[in-house]
Amino acid sequence: MPPRPLNAYVDAVGAVDWDRRLFDSLIPLPDGTSYNAYLVRSEGRTALIDTVDPAKRRVLLGNLAGVERLDYLIANHAEQDHSGLIPDVLARYPEAVLVCTPKAKGMLVDHLGITEGRIKTVADGETLALGGVTFEFLHMPWVHWPETMVTYLRPAKILFSCDFFGAHAAQSDVFVHDESLIDLAAKRYYGEIMMPFRTSIQKHLARLSGLDIAMIAPSHGPVYADPVPIMAAYRDWASETPKNEVVIPYISMHGSTAILVERLVSCLAGRAVRVQPFNLDDTDIGKLAVALVDAATLVVGTPAVHIGPHPRVASVVFLANALRPKLKFVSIIGSYGWGHKIVDQIAGLIPNLKVEVLPPIISRGLPKPADLAAVDALAETIAARHAALGLK
Ligand code: FEO
């Protein structure tokens, strides 16, 4: 993608990755992604904000072909999808000074072999003039690494937010052209990347509310010409209040667990509780992460495999524990052949979830009338708990 203007003196010069389908060998990318870098020019001086993934070296260096001198390379984040080409850019521009937080300095030296003498560290709130414009650096640790900062540009009032407010979405337009992106790609990104750091996100959102922001330019996905909808969405997602929703990831090998899941889905729907079952035979874990952003209750469905939960279920429970969603309740439903330790083993996988555990239902073989009655009671309990919290 060629350089695309944000305004009279800022261009997007990063790369769109239409074809990438997996990030960190874990996260599905159904819509590809982008690695955004921004070139700021003022009164003959030039700064580059972030680089791109090394796989897109040709694109970034091609977009910088007409840039003869670079005063500053600002690194908001040390993860390699944004920092990976810093060595190449510093090699091309021997006069350029690399600007980052003190914590990022050590990481950039360790991960990329950057020479310390090329680096200028900036304190939280420190400013840096570039011709007629000014950068202000705001340290924002744990969105989602400890060294991260965002860069605010005056007088344009653009917030270069790094991963914060990002979305894995490939598109040719530089700006958001369809706000459904917020509830799809941006929410997916929040669920997968930011949700474990919800309390940090809350603090950073409060701090940013005091800043006059005209535009948000993240490091993945399109730029927000209107920052209000994405900031409002983040405040909702990062809030402490879940919604009247139940998520049921499950596996059924011979049909017994599926009978319990089907019964629970039906009972919850009949009590006006929104419910999303995810058959883990074929589930996009990004969709599951989106569902966990809002859910009040997680019900895990699994048969016994070698007396424990099915490994695919255990993997998703492990992931849910790592993502730290704002769940209030957890239960387990499932089935076994001759013996099991399903409940103990799943309980051991969720130390991060500060939840009330509702009574599990594990049937021996096909669910009997008493098991189905227990599922009805579980649905009633969930509906009552949600109502007591006033969940919408
Ligand atoms: Fe997009 Fe944390 O890197």
XYZ file of C-alpha atoms and ligand atoms in Angstrom:
395
model
C 0.000 0.000 0.000
C 1.496 3.412 -0.907
C 1.682 6.257 1.618
C -1.781 7.561 2.492
C -2.356 10.953 4.139
C -3.955 11.449 7.556
C -3.622 15.214 7.245
C -1.325 17.777 5.613
C 1.806 16.545 7.393
C 1.142 12.973 8.544
C 1.157 9.956 6.216
C 0.406 6.316 6.932
C 3.432 4.449 5.528
C 2.950 0.996 7.036
C 1.877 -2.279 5.448
C -1.422 -4.080 4.977
C -1.107 -7.851 5.387
C -4.089 -9.239 3.497
C -2.986 -12.868 3.702
C -1.872 -13.436 7.279
C -4.208 -15.889 8.984
C -2.533 -16.530 12.348
C -0.804 -14.331 14.904
C 1.523 -15.670 17.603
C 0.753 -19.145 16.198
C -2.481 -18.835 18.188
C -4.811 -16.005 17.170
C -6.883 -16.469 14.001
C -6.873 -13.468 11.647
C -9.980 -13.961 9.454
C -9.600 -10.470 7.995
C -5.812 -10.228 7.809
C -4.166 -7.311 9.609
C -1.993 -4.255 9.113
C 1.182 -2.982 10.739
C 0.815 0.773 10.816
C 3.695 3.217 10.735
C 3.275 6.976 10.431
C 5.580 9.572 8.924
C 5.382 13.095 10.373
C 7.007 16.002 8.496
C 7.270 19.596 9.675
C 9.523 22.450 8.552
C 12.043 20.110 6.942
C 12.246 17.741 9.887
C 10.939 14.195 9.870
C 9.904 11.518 12.362
C 8.687 7.974 11.854
C 6.321 6.461 14.418
C 6.863 2.693 14.646
C 7.950 0.286 11.904
C 6.270 -2.875 10.593
C 6.574 -6.641 10.827
C 9.843 -7.809 9.217
C 7.816 -9.781 6.653
C 6.760 -6.409 5.171
C 10.260 -4.914 4.967
C 9.944 -4.145 1.248
C 6.727 -2.153 1.773
C 7.998 0.106 4.559
C 11.382 0.767 3.012
C 9.673 1.424 -0.330
C 7.347 3.955 1.294
C 10.377 5.698 2.812
C 12.200 5.833 -0.531
C 11.719 9.589 -0.904
C 12.708 10.384 2.673
C 16.327 11.534 2.663
C 16.735 12.320 6.344
C 15.026 11.032 9.475
C 15.420 12.932 12.735
C 13.532 10.570 15.031
C 12.221 7.037 15.003
C 9.605 6.797 17.744
C 9.052 3.253 19.051
C 5.802 3.077 21.001
C 6.108 -0.667 21.594
C 8.938 -3.218 21.483
C 6.962 -6.173 20.086
C 8.457 -7.219 16.784
C 5.394 -6.637 14.602
C 6.101 -2.916 15.166
C 9.760 -2.845 16.149
C 11.140 -5.562 13.882
C 12.439 -3.195 11.221
C 14.002 -0.667 13.588
C 17.512 -2.023 12.807
C 16.881 -1.568 9.058
C 15.558 1.975 9.475
C 18.412 2.988 11.775
C 20.882 1.547 9.274
C 19.352 3.541 6.435
C 19.258 6.763 8.486
C 22.447 6.917 10.579
C 21.456 10.339 11.953
C 18.097 9.119 13.335
C 17.567 8.984 17.101
C 15.414 6.141 18.432
C 12.869 7.424 21.000
C 11.249 5.058 23.510
C 10.473 4.504 27.185
C 13.291 3.492 29.543
C 11.763 0.022 29.862
C 11.513 -0.360 26.072
C 15.186 0.559 25.725
C 16.336 -2.623 27.459
C 13.905 -4.724 25.469
C 14.940 -3.229 22.130
C 18.592 -3.820 22.972
C 17.915 -7.415 24.031
C 15.433 -8.407 21.325
C 16.843 -6.531 18.337
C 20.459 -5.831 19.185
C 20.023 -2.045 18.951
C 23.088 -0.030 19.978
C 22.332 1.868 23.207
C 23.962 5.026 21.839
C 21.195 5.373 19.227
C 18.454 5.524 21.876
C 16.902 8.516 23.634
C 14.544 7.547 26.453
C 11.623 9.769 27.324
C 9.850 10.218 30.643
C 6.096 10.006 31.060
C 4.645 13.302 29.826
C 7.891 14.445 28.197
C 7.579 16.448 24.983
C 9.716 16.648 21.869
C 9.513 19.362 19.197
C 9.784 18.561 15.500
C 9.726 21.745 13.431
C 6.342 23.309 14.115
C 4.748 20.314 15.835
C 5.222 18.672 19.196
C 5.065 15.081 20.380
C 3.956 14.271 23.915
C 4.808 10.798 25.177
C 2.442 9.130 27.618
C 3.613 5.924 29.250
C 0.829 3.330 29.083
C 2.213 0.074 30.482
C 0.273 -3.165 30.072
C -1.534 -2.531 26.836
C -0.359 -5.351 26.608
C 3.403 -5.294 27.333
C 5.057 -3.460 30.234
C 7.112 -0.989 28.200
C 4.446 0.599 26.019
C 3.746 4.286 25.426
C 1.384 6.271 23.213
C 2.362 9.408 21.337
C 0.144 12.497 21.148
C 0.790 14.976 18.356
C 0.051 18.680 18.727
C -1.494 20.728 17.189
C -3.207 17.987 15.139
C -4.460 16.272 18.336
C -3.701 12.827 16.889
C -3.156 9.988 19.341
C -0.805 7.326 17.993
C -2.069 4.640 20.293
C 0.033 1.614 19.376
C -1.885 -1.661 20.004
C -4.408 0.256 22.163
C -7.669 0.610 20.132
C -6.196 -1.588 17.395
C -7.945 -4.132 15.189
C -6.655 -6.986 13.093
C -8.271 -5.845 9.852
C -6.804 -5.426 6.391
C -8.390 -2.699 4.292
C -7.277 -0.278 1.619
C -8.882 2.804 3.204
C -6.711 4.455 5.811
C -9.759 5.524 7.879
C -12.588 3.473 9.381
C -15.345 3.428 6.760
C -17.749 1.058 8.517
C -18.223 1.352 12.272
C -19.317 -2.301 12.525
C -15.550 -2.837 12.635
C -15.704 -1.746 16.282
C -18.022 -4.594 17.343
C -16.219 -7.102 15.140
C -12.472 -6.696 14.605
C -11.769 -4.154 17.376
C -13.741 -6.097 19.976
C -12.036 -9.316 18.901
C -8.675 -7.587 19.268
C -9.621 -6.291 22.724
C -10.766 -9.753 23.824
C -7.657 -11.518 22.577
C -5.003 -8.977 23.529
C -6.212 -6.351 25.997
C -8.769 -8.120 28.206
C -6.209 -9.666 30.596
C -5.083 -6.095 31.412
C -8.562 -4.681 31.982
C -7.678 -2.764 35.140
C -4.740 -1.068 33.407
C -6.990 -0.269 30.455
C -9.497 1.372 32.801
C -6.784 3.650 34.239
C -5.463 4.579 30.808
C -8.970 5.344 29.515
C -9.532 7.659 32.479
C -6.257 9.438 31.739
C -7.047 9.788 28.029
C -10.473 11.244 28.812
C -8.623 14.383 29.887
C -6.873 14.701 26.535
C -8.389 16.561 23.571
C -8.176 13.810 20.924
C -9.289 14.530 17.363
C -8.115 11.276 15.789
C -6.813 7.882 16.946
C -4.167 6.223 14.797
C -3.489 2.711 16.151
C -0.781 0.318 15.035
C -3.228 -2.276 13.646
C -6.296 -1.630 11.500
C -7.803 1.612 10.267
C -7.546 5.089 11.775
C -10.465 6.543 13.744
C -11.309 10.002 12.399
C -13.869 10.137 15.205
C -12.416 8.770 18.451
C -15.697 8.823 20.398
C -17.258 5.454 19.372
C -14.135 3.349 19.912
C -13.383 5.004 23.264
C -16.988 4.442 24.388
C -16.779 0.800 23.305
C -13.546 0.335 25.271
C -15.121 1.862 28.389
C -17.952 -0.666 28.095
C -15.729 -3.669 27.411
C -13.310 -2.809 30.221
C -16.048 -2.039 32.756
C -16.719 -4.333 35.695
C -20.319 -5.054 34.646
C -20.965 -8.092 32.442
C -24.084 -8.647 30.375
C -26.931 -11.143 30.710
C -24.996 -13.697 28.668
C -23.770 -17.277 29.050
C -20.955 -18.840 27.037
C -20.780 -22.643 26.685
C -17.620 -24.043 25.089
C -18.014 -27.801 24.807
C -17.029 -31.075 23.223
C -19.233 -34.155 22.916
C -17.661 -37.419 21.801
C -20.671 -39.770 21.882
C -23.580 -37.363 22.299
C -24.232 -37.330 26.060
C -22.619 -33.970 26.775
C -24.361 -32.538 23.708
C -27.741 -33.529 25.198
C -26.906 -31.574 28.370
C -25.697 -28.571 26.382
C -28.765 -28.559 24.162
C -31.027 -28.700 27.201
C -29.159 -25.868 28.936
C -29.211 -23.655 25.836
C -32.951 -24.194 25.499
C -33.652 -23.541 29.194
C -31.557 -20.355 29.274
C -33.123 -19.009 26.096
C -36.536 -19.724 27.613
C -35.554 -17.550 30.584
C -34.433 -14.651 28.391
C -30.723 -15.244 29.043
C -28.605 -14.811 25.907
C -26.515 -17.916 25.343
C -23.738 -18.860 22.921
C -22.632 -22.506 22.643
C -19.247 -23.107 20.995
C -18.671 -26.626 19.718
C -14.909 -26.912 20.039
C -14.761 -29.443 17.197
C -14.559 -26.346 15.018
C -14.504 -23.042 16.864
C -12.645 -19.842 16.045
C -11.179 -18.951 19.437
C -11.359 -15.291 18.456
C -15.158 -15.539 18.429
C -15.005 -17.205 21.816
C -12.818 -14.366 23.119
C -15.378 -11.834 21.851
C -18.152 -13.694 23.682
C -16.092 -13.717 26.887
C -15.763 -9.910 26.812
C -19.400 -9.535 27.915
C -20.413 -12.881 29.432
C -21.485 -13.128 33.067
C -21.404 -16.930 33.137
C -19.179 -19.615 31.647
C -20.475 -23.187 31.522
C -17.870 -25.700 30.397
C -19.169 -28.845 28.682
C -16.913 -31.880 28.494
C -16.852 -35.657 28.470
C -14.207 -37.471 30.491
C -11.050 -38.405 28.589
C -8.628 -40.466 30.662
C -10.718 -39.288 33.661
C -10.036 -35.578 33.033
C -11.703 -33.021 30.733
C -11.313 -33.380 26.972
C -7.950 -31.801 26.045
C -9.609 -29.311 23.676
C -11.879 -28.184 26.479
C -8.949 -27.990 28.910
C -7.090 -25.823 26.405
C -9.991 -23.381 26.126
C -10.459 -23.253 29.904
C -6.731 -22.508 30.241
C -7.145 -19.717 27.681
C -10.205 -18.283 29.446
C -8.231 -18.194 32.685
C -5.403 -16.327 30.935
C -7.807 -13.810 29.346
C -9.286 -12.910 32.778
C -12.789 -11.963 31.578
C -15.214 -10.296 33.988
C -17.173 -13.502 34.554
C -19.200 -13.817 37.748
C -20.243 -17.484 37.581
C -18.822 -20.762 36.305
C -20.287 -24.240 36.077
C -19.405 -27.555 34.442
C -21.636 -30.030 32.665
C -20.532 -33.295 31.110
C -20.498 -37.040 31.078
C -18.247 -39.983 31.866
C -17.990 -43.703 31.259
C -16.697 -45.288 34.471
C -15.044 -42.558 36.572
C -13.742 -39.003 36.353
C -11.974 -36.054 37.977
C -13.393 -33.487 35.561
C -14.495 -30.970 38.167
C -11.279 -30.987 40.195
C -9.110 -30.686 37.117
C -11.094 -27.803 35.579
C -11.207 -26.013 38.942
C -7.423 -26.234 39.031
C -7.209 -24.461 35.664
C -9.059 -21.263 36.631
C -7.250 -19.611 39.569
C -7.533 -16.167 37.900
C -11.323 -16.251 37.647
C -12.906 -14.673 40.719
C -16.237 -16.425 40.300
C -18.943 -18.268 42.172
C -18.881 -21.896 41.078
C -22.419 -23.206 40.509
C -23.062 -26.942 41.133
C -21.709 -29.093 38.278
C -23.735 -31.770 36.514
C -21.805 -34.825 35.312
C -23.910 -37.722 34.017
C -22.793 -41.331 33.795
C -23.387 -42.126 30.144
C -26.628 -40.847 28.680
C -28.257 -38.109 30.780
C -31.131 -39.450 32.883
C -34.258 -37.519 33.912
C -32.539 -36.454 37.135
C -29.601 -35.025 35.148
C -31.944 -33.084 32.867
C -33.836 -31.771 35.869
C -30.499 -30.629 37.305
C -29.779 -28.759 34.067
C -33.165 -27.036 34.340
C -32.273 -26.039 37.890
C -28.873 -24.739 36.775
C -30.534 -22.566 34.139
C -32.950 -21.256 36.763
C -30.051 -20.463 39.118
C -28.110 -18.646 36.386
C -31.138 -16.587 35.369
C -31.798 -15.696 39.004
C -28.150 -14.721 39.659
C -28.094 -12.515 36.564
C -31.385 -10.897 37.523
C -30.126 -10.239 41.043
C -27.183 -8.324 39.538
C -29.518 -6.397 37.253
C -27.670 -7.565 34.138
C -28.984 -6.381 30.794
Fe 0.895 -5.403 17.651
Fe 1.833 -5.969 20.813
O 2.102 -5.819 19.003
